[in-house]
Coordinates of C-alpha atoms in Angstrom, one line a residue:
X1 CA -33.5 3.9 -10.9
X2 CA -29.8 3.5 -10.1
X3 CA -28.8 -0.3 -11.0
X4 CA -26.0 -2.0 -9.4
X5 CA -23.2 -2.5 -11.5
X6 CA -20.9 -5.8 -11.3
X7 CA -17.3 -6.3 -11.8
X8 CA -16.6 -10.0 -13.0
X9 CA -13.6 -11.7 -10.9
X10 CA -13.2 -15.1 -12.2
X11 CA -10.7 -14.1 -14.6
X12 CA -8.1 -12.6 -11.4
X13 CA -9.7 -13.6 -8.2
X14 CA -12.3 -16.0 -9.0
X15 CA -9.4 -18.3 -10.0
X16 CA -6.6 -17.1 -7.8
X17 CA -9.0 -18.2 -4.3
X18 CA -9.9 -21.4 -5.9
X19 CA -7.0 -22.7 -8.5
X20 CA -4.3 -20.8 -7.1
X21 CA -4.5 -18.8 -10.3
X22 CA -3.9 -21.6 -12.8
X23 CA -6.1 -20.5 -15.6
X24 CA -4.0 -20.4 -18.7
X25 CA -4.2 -17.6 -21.5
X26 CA -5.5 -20.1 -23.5
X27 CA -8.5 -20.8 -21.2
X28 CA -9.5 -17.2 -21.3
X29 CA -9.9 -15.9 -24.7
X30 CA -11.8 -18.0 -26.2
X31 CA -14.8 -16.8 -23.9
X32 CA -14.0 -13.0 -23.7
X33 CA -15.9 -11.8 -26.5
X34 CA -19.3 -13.2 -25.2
X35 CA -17.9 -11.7 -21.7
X36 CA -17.6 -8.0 -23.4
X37 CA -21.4 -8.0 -24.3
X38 CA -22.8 -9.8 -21.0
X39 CA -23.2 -5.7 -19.8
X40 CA -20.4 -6.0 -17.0
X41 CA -19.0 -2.9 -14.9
X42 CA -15.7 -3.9 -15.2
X43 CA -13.7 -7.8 -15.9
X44 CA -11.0 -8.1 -13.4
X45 CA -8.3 -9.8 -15.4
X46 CA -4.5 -8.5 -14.0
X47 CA -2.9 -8.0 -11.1
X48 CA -2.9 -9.6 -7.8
X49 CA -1.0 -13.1 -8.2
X50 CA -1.9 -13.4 -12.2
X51 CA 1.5 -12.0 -12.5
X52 CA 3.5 -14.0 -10.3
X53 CA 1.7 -17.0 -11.7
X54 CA 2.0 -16.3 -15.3
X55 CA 5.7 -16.4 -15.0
X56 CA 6.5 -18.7 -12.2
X57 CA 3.9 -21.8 -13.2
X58 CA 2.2 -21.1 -16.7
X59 CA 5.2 -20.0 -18.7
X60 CA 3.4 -17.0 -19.6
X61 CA 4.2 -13.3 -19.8
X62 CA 2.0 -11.3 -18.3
X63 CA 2.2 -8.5 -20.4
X64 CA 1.2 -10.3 -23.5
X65 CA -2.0 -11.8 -21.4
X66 CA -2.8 -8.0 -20.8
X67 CA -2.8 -7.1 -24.4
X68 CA -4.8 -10.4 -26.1
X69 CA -7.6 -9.5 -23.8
X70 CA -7.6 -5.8 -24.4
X71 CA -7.7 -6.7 -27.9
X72 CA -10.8 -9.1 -27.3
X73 CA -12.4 -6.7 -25.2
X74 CA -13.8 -3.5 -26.5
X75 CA -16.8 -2.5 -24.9
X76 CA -16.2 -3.2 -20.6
X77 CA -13.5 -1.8 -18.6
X78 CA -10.6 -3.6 -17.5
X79 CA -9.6 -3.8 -13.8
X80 CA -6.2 -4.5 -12.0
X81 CA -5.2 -5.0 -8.6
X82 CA -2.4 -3.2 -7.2
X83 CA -0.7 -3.3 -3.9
X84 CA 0.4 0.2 -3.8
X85 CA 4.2 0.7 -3.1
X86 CA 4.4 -3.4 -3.3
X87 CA 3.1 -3.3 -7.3
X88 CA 2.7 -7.0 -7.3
X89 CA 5.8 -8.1 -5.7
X90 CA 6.0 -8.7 -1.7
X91 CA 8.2 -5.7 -0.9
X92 CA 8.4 -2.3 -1.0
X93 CA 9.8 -1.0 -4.9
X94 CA 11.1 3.0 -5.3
X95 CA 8.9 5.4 -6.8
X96 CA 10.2 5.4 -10.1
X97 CA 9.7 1.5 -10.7
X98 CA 5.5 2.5 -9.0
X99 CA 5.5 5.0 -11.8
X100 CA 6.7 3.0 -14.5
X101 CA 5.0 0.1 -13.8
X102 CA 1.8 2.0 -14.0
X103 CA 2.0 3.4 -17.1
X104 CA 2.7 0.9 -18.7
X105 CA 0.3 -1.2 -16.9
X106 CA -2.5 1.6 -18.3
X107 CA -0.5 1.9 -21.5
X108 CA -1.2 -2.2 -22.3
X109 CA -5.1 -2.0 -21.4
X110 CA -5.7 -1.3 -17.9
X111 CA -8.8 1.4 -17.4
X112 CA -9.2 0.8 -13.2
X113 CA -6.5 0.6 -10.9
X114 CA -7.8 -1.1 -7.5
X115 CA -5.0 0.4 -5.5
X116 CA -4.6 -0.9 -1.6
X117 CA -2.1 -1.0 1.1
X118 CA -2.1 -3.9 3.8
X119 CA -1.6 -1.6 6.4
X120 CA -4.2 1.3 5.2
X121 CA -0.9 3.3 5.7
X122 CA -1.8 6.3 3.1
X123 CA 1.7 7.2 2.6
X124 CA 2.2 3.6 0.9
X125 CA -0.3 5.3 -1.9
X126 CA 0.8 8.7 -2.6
X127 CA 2.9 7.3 -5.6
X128 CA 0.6 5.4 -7.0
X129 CA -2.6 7.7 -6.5
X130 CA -1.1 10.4 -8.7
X131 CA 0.3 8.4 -11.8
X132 CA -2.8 6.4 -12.2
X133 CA -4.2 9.9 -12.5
X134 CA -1.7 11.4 -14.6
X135 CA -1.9 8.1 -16.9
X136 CA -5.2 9.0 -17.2
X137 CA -7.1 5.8 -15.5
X138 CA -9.8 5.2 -13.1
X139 CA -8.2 5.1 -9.3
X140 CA -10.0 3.1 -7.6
X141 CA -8.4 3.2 -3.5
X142 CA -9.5 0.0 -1.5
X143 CA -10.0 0.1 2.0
X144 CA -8.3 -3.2 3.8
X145 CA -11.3 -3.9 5.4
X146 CA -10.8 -5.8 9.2
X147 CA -12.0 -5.4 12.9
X148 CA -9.9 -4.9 16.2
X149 CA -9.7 -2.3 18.8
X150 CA -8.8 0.4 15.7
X151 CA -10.7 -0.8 13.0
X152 CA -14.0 0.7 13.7
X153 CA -16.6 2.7 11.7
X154 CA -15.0 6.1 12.4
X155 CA -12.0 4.7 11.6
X156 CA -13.4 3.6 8.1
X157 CA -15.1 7.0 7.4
X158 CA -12.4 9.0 8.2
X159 CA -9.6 6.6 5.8
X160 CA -12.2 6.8 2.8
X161 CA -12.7 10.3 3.3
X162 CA -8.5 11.0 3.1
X163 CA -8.4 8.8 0.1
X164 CA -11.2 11.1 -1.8
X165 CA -8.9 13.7 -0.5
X166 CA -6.0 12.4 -2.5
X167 CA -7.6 11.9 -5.7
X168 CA -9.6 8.3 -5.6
X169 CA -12.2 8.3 -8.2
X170 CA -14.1 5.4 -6.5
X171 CA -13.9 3.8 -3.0
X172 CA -13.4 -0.4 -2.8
X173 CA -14.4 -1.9 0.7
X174 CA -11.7 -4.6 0.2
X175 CA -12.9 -7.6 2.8
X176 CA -10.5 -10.0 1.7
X177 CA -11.5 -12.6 4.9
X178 CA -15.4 -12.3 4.3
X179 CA -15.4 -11.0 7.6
X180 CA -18.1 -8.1 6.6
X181 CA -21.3 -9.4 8.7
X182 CA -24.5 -7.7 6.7
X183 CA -25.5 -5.4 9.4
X184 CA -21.9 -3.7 9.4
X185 CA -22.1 -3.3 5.4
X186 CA -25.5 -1.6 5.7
X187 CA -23.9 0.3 8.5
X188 CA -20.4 1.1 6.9
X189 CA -21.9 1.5 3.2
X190 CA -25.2 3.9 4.6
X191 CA -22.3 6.4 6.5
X192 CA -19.6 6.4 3.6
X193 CA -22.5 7.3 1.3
X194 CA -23.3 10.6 3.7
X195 CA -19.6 11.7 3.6
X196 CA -18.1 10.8 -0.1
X197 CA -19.0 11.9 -3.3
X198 CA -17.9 8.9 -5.5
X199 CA -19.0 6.0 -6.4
X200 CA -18.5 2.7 -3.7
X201 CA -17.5 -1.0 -4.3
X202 CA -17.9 -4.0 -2.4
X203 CA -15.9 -6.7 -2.6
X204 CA -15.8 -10.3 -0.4
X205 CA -15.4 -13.5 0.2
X206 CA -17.7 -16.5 0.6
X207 CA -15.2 -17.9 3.5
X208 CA -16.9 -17.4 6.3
X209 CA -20.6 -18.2 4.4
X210 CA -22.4 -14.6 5.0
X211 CA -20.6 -12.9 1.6
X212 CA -24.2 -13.2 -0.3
X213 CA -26.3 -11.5 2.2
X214 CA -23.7 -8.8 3.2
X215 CA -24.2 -7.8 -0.5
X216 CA -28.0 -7.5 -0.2
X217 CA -27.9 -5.3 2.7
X218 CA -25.1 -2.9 0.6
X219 CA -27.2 -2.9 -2.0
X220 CA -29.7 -1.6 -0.1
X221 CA -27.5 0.8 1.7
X222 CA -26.8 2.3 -1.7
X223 CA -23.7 0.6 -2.3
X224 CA -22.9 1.4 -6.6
X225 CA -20.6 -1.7 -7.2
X226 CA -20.6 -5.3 -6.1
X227 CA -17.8 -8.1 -7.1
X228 CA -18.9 -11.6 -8.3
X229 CA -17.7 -14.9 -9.9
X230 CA -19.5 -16.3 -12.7
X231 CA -20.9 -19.1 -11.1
X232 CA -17.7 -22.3 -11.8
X233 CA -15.5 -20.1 -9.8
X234 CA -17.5 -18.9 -7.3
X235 CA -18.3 -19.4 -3.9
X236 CA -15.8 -21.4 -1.2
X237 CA -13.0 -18.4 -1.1
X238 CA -14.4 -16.9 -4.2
X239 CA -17.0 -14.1 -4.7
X240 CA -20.8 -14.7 -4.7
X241 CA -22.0 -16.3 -8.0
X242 CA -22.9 -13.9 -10.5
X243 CA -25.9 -15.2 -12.4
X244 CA -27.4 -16.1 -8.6
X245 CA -27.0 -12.2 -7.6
X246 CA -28.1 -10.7 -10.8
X247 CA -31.3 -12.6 -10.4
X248 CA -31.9 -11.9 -7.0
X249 CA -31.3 -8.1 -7.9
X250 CA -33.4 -8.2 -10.7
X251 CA -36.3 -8.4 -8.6
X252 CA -35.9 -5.5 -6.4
X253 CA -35.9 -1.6 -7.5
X254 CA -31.9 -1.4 -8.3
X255 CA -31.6 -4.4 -10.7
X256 CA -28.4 -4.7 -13.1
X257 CA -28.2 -4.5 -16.6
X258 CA -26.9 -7.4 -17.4
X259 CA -27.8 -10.6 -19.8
X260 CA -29.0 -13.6 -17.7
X261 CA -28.5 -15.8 -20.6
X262 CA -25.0 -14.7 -21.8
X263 CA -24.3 -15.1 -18.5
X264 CA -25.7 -18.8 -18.6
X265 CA -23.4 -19.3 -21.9
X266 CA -20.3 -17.9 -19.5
X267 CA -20.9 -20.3 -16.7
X268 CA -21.4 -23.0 -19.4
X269 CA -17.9 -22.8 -20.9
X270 CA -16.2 -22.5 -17.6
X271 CA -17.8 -25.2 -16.0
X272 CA -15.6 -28.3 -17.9
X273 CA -12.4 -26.0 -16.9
X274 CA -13.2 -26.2 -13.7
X275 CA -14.1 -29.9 -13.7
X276 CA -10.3 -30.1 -15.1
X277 CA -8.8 -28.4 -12.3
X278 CA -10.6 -30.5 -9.7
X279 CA -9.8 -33.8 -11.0
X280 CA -6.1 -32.7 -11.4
X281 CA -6.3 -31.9 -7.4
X282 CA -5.5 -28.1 -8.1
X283 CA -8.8 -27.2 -6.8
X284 CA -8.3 -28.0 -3.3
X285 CA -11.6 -29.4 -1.5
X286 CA -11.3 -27.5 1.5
X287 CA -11.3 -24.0 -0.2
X288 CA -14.8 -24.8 -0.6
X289 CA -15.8 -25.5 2.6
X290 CA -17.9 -22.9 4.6
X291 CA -15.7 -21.5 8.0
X292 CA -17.8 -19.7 10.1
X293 CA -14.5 -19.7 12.2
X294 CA -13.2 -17.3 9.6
X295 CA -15.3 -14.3 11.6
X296 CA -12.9 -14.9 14.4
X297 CA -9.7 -16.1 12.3
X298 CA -10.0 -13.4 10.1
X299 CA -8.1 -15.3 7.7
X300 CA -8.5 -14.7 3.7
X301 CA -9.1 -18.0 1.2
X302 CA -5.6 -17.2 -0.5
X303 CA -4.1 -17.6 3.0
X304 CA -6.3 -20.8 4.2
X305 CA -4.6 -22.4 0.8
X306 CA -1.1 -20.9 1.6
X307 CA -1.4 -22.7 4.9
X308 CA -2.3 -25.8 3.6
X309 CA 0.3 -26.0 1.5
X310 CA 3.2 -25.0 3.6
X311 CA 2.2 -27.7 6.3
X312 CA 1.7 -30.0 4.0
X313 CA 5.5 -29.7 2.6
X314 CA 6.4 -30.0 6.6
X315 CA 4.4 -32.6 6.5
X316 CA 2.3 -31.4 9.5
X317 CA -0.8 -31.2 8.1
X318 CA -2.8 -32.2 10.8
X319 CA -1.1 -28.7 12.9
X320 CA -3.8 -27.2 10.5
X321 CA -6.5 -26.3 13.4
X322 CA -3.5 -25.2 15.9
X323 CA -2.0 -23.0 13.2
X324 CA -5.7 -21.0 12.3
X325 CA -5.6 -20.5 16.4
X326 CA -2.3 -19.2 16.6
X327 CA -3.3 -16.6 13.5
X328 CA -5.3 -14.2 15.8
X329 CA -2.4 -14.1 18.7
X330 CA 0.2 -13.3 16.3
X331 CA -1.9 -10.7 14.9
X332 CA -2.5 -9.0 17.9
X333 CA 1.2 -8.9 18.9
X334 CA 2.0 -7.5 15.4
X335 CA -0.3 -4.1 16.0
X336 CA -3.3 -5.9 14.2
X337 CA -2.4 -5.4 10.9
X338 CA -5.2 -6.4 8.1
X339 CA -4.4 -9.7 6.9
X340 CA -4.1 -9.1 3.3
X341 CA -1.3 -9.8 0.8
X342 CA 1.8 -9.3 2.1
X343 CA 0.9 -9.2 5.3
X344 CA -1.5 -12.4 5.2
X345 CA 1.0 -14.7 3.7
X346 CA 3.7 -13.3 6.7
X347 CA 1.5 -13.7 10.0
X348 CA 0.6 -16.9 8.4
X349 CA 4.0 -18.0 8.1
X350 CA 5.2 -16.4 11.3
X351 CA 2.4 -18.4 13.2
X352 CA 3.1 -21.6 11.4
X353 CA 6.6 -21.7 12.8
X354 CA 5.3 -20.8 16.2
X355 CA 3.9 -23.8 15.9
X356 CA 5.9 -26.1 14.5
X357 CA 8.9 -24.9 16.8
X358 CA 9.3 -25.1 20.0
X359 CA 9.0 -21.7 21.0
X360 CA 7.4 -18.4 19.7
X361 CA 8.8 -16.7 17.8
X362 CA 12.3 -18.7 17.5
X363 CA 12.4 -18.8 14.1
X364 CA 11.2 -15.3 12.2
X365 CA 11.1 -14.2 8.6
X366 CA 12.8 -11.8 7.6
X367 CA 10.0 -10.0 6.4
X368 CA 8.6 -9.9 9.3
X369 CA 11.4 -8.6 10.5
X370 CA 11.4 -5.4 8.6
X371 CA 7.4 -5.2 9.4
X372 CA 8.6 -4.4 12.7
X373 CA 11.2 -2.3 11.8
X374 CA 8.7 -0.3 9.9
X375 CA 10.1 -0.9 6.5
X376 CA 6.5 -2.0 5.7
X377 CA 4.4 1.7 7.0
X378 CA 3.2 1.8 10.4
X379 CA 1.5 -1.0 11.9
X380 CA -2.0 -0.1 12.9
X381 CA -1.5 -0.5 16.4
X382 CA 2.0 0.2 18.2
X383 CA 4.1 -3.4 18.7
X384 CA 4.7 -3.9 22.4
X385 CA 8.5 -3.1 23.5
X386 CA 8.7 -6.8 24.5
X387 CA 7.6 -8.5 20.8
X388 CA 9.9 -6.1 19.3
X389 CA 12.9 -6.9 21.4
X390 CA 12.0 -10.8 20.5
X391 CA 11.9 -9.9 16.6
X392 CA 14.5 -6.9 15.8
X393 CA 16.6 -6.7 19.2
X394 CA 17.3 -3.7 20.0
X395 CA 17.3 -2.4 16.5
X396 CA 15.7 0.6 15.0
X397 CA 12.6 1.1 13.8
X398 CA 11.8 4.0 11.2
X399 CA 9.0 6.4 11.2
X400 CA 9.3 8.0 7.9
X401 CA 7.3 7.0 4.8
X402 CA 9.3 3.3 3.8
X403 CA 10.1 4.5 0.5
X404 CA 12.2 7.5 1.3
X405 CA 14.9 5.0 2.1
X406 CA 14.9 4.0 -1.5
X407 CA 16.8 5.2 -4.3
X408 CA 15.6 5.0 -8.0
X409 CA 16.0 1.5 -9.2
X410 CA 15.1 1.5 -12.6
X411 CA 18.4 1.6 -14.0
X412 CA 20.2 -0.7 -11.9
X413 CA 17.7 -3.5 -13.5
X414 CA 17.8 -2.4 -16.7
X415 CA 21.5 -3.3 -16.3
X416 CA 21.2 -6.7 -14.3
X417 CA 18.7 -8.3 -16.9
X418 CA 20.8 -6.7 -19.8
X419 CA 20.1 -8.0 -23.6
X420 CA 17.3 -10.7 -21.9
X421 CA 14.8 -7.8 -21.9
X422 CA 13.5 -6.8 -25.2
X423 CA 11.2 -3.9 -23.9
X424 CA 10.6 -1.7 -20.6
X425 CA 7.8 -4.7 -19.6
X426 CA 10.5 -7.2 -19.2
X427 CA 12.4 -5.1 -17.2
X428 CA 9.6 -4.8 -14.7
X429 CA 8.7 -7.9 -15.0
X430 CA 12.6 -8.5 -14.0
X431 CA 12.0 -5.7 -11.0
X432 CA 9.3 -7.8 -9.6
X433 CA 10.5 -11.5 -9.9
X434 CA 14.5 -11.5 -10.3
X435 CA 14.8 -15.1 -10.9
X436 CA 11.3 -16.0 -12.2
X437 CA 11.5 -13.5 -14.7
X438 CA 15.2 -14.1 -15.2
X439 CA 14.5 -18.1 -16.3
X440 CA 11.0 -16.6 -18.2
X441 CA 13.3 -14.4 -20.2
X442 CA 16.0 -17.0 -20.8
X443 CA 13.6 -20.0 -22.2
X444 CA 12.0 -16.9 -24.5
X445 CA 15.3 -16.5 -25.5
X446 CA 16.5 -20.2 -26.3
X447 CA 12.6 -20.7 -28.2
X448 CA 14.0 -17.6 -30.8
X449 CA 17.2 -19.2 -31.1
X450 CA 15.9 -22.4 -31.9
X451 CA 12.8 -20.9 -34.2
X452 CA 16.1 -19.2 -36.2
X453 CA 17.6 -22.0 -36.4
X454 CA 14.9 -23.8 -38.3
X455 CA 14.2 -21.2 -40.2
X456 CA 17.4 -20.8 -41.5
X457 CA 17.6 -24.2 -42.0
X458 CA 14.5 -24.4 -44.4
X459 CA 15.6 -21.7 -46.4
X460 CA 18.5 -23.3 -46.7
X461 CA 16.9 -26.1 -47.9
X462 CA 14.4 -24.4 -50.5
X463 CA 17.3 -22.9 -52.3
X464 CA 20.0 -25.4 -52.6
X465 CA 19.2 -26.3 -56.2
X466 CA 20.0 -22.8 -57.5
X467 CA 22.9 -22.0 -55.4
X468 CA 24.2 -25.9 -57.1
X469 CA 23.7 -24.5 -60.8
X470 CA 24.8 -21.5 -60.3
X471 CA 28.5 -23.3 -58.3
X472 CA 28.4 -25.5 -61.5
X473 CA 27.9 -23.0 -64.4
X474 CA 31.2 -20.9 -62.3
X475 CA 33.4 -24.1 -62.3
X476 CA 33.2 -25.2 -65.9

């Protein structure tokens, strides 16, 4: 018997697809300890936008997050997302702020690093390969999982096959759009099982409303590892609900080890958050909708949100349809590059100002701009002569791995964030988000000061009758 194992995503991407990562610290530790003994694979609790978010809307620091739960959990692993040379940021960091980061990512509770690049471009995860390893975690390298001309089975095999090469300890399919049709996971899953010699992972989305039976048909392909959402934050953009696949699982010849009624008792406490979020309007209606459209779109449920917002601050909301058209084209002029974060969020932009201007490409990120430079690794296929000329001009584009044009940066923000960081994690929390962090640190700062202030103040108050006799007994 070889029974599937499940990771648990509701505490990073359960939440990020569907709340836009609001869940609070205080949400999640409550409910951990029942978590640790429902007999998960892994929880995926850090990484991906739980950083960002921690700092930018919850007041939160990240770090801190990471250590409460590794102190709650003491039994199940504890899994992070990483995107390679990006860490968790949306550019490209130097090697010695990959290598820092990581360690002390491991060092405050991490045991898996999922570790992807938008691009698949292996150089982007040379860095970040080796000091997982030499910090003595599980590397776990994620394929960016997405069809075009390129992206084809031999194309897959011979990607996971270079990552073994390099040192993964496990292989993630990463389908970020839930663009994976069943027959294509039995298909991809059945060859990758001939050719590697660790352990795979699945992981979707319930986007495009075929996420569920993709995973039965990996399973029986041999797949080792699925991802799910206990069942409040599943579905819509979200994984497949957990309880609904352990069930279903149970019955055939690979079924998990894991507690259907802890798992009942999860769902049960989540269930009132979630109700909490939706009246509040942070979970968004339509990221629960079912897009078969998605198959052609190919676009992922943190992007579908993304959109919505951004054309609802243009007020252009009802550009929504044009925009999801416009996704593919862009795409295809860029050199199809997987629509995954960073790239996701920057076709999605570029094609809502196609859009809303009043010609293409008129208006242009910058970071788009430096994707076709090459700052961002190679773009899968090459970028026509005539879209670059539109974008960069005649500028240059590089060919050498992106990070060779950086110098160590460590240092430089030890210096700009000065006295504000008490310890290396703020620092790389300052690397990451300058000004987020910056204001983080700075209201940290101003809480101490006041704290001391009372503090000082009721000591000064418990003792005045002493410090009276004793000015008394001196003067006479």
């Amino acid at each position: 018997m070889n029974p599937v194992k499940i990771t648990e995503t509701a505490l990073r991407d359960g939440h990020q697809s569907l709340i836009a990562t609001r869940l609070t610290t205080d949400e999640i530790l409550p409910i951990l300890e029942k978590m640790d003994k429902a007999g998960y694979h892994a929880l995926e609790v850090w990484g991906g936008a739980t950083f960002d978010a921690c700092l930018r809307f919850l007041n939160e620091d990240p770090w801190e997050r990471l250590r409460l739960i590794r102190k709650a959990v003491r039994n199940t692993k504890l899994q992070m997302l990483l995107r390679g040379q990006n860490l968790l940021g949306y550019k490209h960091y130097a090697d010695d702020v990959v290598e820092a980061f990581i360690k002390k990512s491991v060092e405050n509770g991490i045991d898996i690093v999922r570790v992807f690049d938008a691009l698949n471009d292996l150089r982007n995860l040379e860095t970040s390969i080796r000091v997982i390893k030499e910090a003595g975690a599980h590397c776990q390298c994620a394929i960016s999982y997405t069809t075009s001309k390129v992206h084809n089975l031999d194309y897959y095999v011979k990607l996971s096959k270079d990552m073994e090469n390099l040192g993964a300890d496990s292989i993630c399919i990463k389908d970020m759009a839930g663009i994976l049709t069943p027959n294509s996971a039995y298909e991809l899953v059945s060859k990758l099982k001939e050719v590697l010699n660790i352990p795979i992972e699945l992981h979707t989305h319930c986007t495009s409303g075929i996420a569920s039976m993709a995973y039965l048909k990996a399973v029986e392909a041999g797949v080792d590892i699925i991802d799910t959402a206990i069942s409040p934050f599943s579905e819509g953009t979200s994984q497949p609900p957990t309880e609904s696949m352990v069930v279903t699982l149970k019955e055939g010849h690979r079924a998990p080890n894991l507690d259907v009624n802890i798992l009942s008792e999860i769902a049960d406490y989540f269930k009132p958050i979630r109700e909490k979020y939706r009246e509040n309007g942070t979970l968004n209606p339509k990221v629960m909708d079912v897009e078969p459209n998605t198959l052609t779109y190919q676009v992922p449920g943190g992007m579908l949100s993304n959109l919505l917002s951004q054309l609802k601050t243009q007020g252009a909301s009802d550009k929504y349809e044009e925009v999801l058209k416009e996704i593919p084209r862009v795409r295809e002029e860029l050199g199809f590059p997987p629509l995954v974060t960073p790239l996701s969020q920057m076709v999605g932009t570029q094609a809502v100002f196609n859009i809303l201007a009043s010609e293409r490409y008129k208006m242009v990120p910058k970071e788009i701009k430096e994707y076709v430079k090459g700052l961002y690794g190679a773009s899968p296929v090459p970028i026509s002569n005539e879209i670059k000329e539109k974008i960069i001009g005649n500028d240059e584009v590089i060919t050498i791995r992106p990070a060779d044009l950086l110098q160590p940066e460590m240092e430089k923000y030890k210096a700009e964030v000065g006295e504000l960081a008490t310890s290396l994690e703020d620092v790389l929390s300052y690397a990451l988000f300058p000004q987020v962090a910056k204001k983080f640190l700075e209201g940290r700062l101003q809480k101490k000061s006041v704290a001391l202030d009372e503090e000082k103040s009721s000591e000064a108050k418990s003792k005045p009758n002493n410090e009276e006799i004793h000015y008394i007994t001196v003067t006479m």
